[in-house]
Amino acid sequence: MGKKKKLGAPREAYNPYYGKFKDESQMAKKPFFTWIFVIPGAIIGLLVGLRVQDVVLGLIFGAIMGIAIGTLLDKWLEKRKEEREGQK
């Protein structure tokens, strides 16, 4: 027999390793640096790709790393802004 579903609040996402969390998305609400860092990342990836003689993978890897770094920076700035607003 199956369990009866509890009616009430919507289900929160649960990860057994880290516990409950509210925000499922790792993207910032206003991604500014995420898309700015794509170009420098792609340029660095191009240079690395030329060095290892695989330009396409270098460009892709550089662009992905640029997006990742920009996302981390945006998310950090967003948390910092929320902390400052919380203190006021």
Coordinates of C-alpha atoms in Angstrom, one line a residue:
M1 CA 0.0 0.0 0.0
G2 CA 1.2 3.5 -0.8
K3 CA 1.4 6.3 1.6
K4 CA -1.1 9.1 1.6
K5 CA 0.2 12.4 0.4
K6 CA 0.1 15.2 2.9
L7 CA -1.7 18.3 1.7
G8 CA -0.3 21.6 2.6
A9 CA 2.9 23.5 1.8
P10 CA 4.6 22.8 -1.5
R11 CA 7.4 20.2 -1.3
E12 CA 10.9 21.6 -0.9
A13 CA 13.8 20.1 -2.8
Y14 CA 15.8 17.7 -0.6
N15 CA 19.3 16.5 -1.2
P16 CA 20.3 13.7 1.2
Y17 CA 23.9 14.8 1.3
Y18 CA 23.3 18.5 1.9
G19 CA 19.8 18.6 3.5
K20 CA 17.0 21.0 2.5
F21 CA 17.6 24.1 0.4
K22 CA 15.3 26.8 -0.8
D23 CA 16.8 28.0 -4.1
E24 CA 17.2 25.2 -6.7
S25 CA 18.9 27.5 -9.2
Q26 CA 22.6 28.4 -8.9
M27 CA 22.1 31.3 -11.4
A28 CA 22.0 34.9 -10.1
K29 CA 18.7 36.8 -10.6
K30 CA 20.5 39.4 -12.7
P31 CA 23.4 37.7 -14.5
F32 CA 25.7 40.5 -15.5
F33 CA 29.2 39.2 -15.2
T34 CA 28.1 35.7 -16.3
W35 CA 27.9 36.8 -19.9
I36 CA 30.7 39.4 -19.8
F37 CA 33.3 36.7 -18.8
V38 CA 32.4 34.5 -21.8
I39 CA 34.6 36.5 -24.2
P40 CA 37.7 36.6 -22.1
G41 CA 37.3 32.9 -21.2
A42 CA 36.9 32.0 -24.9
I43 CA 40.0 34.0 -25.7
I44 CA 42.1 32.3 -23.1
G45 CA 40.6 28.9 -24.2
L46 CA 41.6 29.8 -27.8
L47 CA 45.2 30.4 -26.7
V48 CA 45.3 27.2 -24.7
G49 CA 43.6 25.4 -27.7
L50 CA 46.3 26.7 -30.0
R51 CA 49.0 25.5 -27.7
V52 CA 47.6 21.9 -27.4
Q53 CA 46.4 21.9 -31.1
D54 CA 42.7 21.5 -30.4
V55 CA 41.1 25.0 -31.0
V56 CA 37.5 24.0 -30.9
L57 CA 37.7 22.2 -27.5
G58 CA 39.8 25.1 -26.2
L59 CA 37.1 27.6 -27.2
I60 CA 34.3 25.6 -25.7
F61 CA 36.2 25.0 -22.4
G62 CA 37.1 28.6 -22.2
A63 CA 33.6 29.8 -22.7
I64 CA 32.2 27.3 -20.1
M65 CA 34.8 28.4 -17.6
G66 CA 34.0 32.1 -18.3
I67 CA 30.3 31.4 -17.6
A68 CA 31.1 29.5 -14.4
I69 CA 33.4 32.3 -13.1
G70 CA 30.9 35.0 -14.0
T71 CA 28.1 33.0 -12.3
L72 CA 30.1 32.6 -9.1
L73 CA 30.9 36.3 -9.1
D74 CA 27.2 37.3 -9.7
K75 CA 26.0 35.0 -7.0
W76 CA 28.5 36.3 -4.5
L77 CA 27.6 39.9 -5.3
E78 CA 23.9 39.1 -4.9
K79 CA 24.5 37.4 -1.5
R80 CA 26.6 40.4 -0.4
K81 CA 23.9 42.8 -1.4
E82 CA 21.2 40.8 0.5
E83 CA 23.4 40.8 3.6
R84 CA 23.9 44.6 3.4
E85 CA 20.1 45.1 3.0
G86 CA 19.5 42.8 6.0
Q87 CA 21.8 44.9 8.2
K88 CA 20.0 48.2 7.5

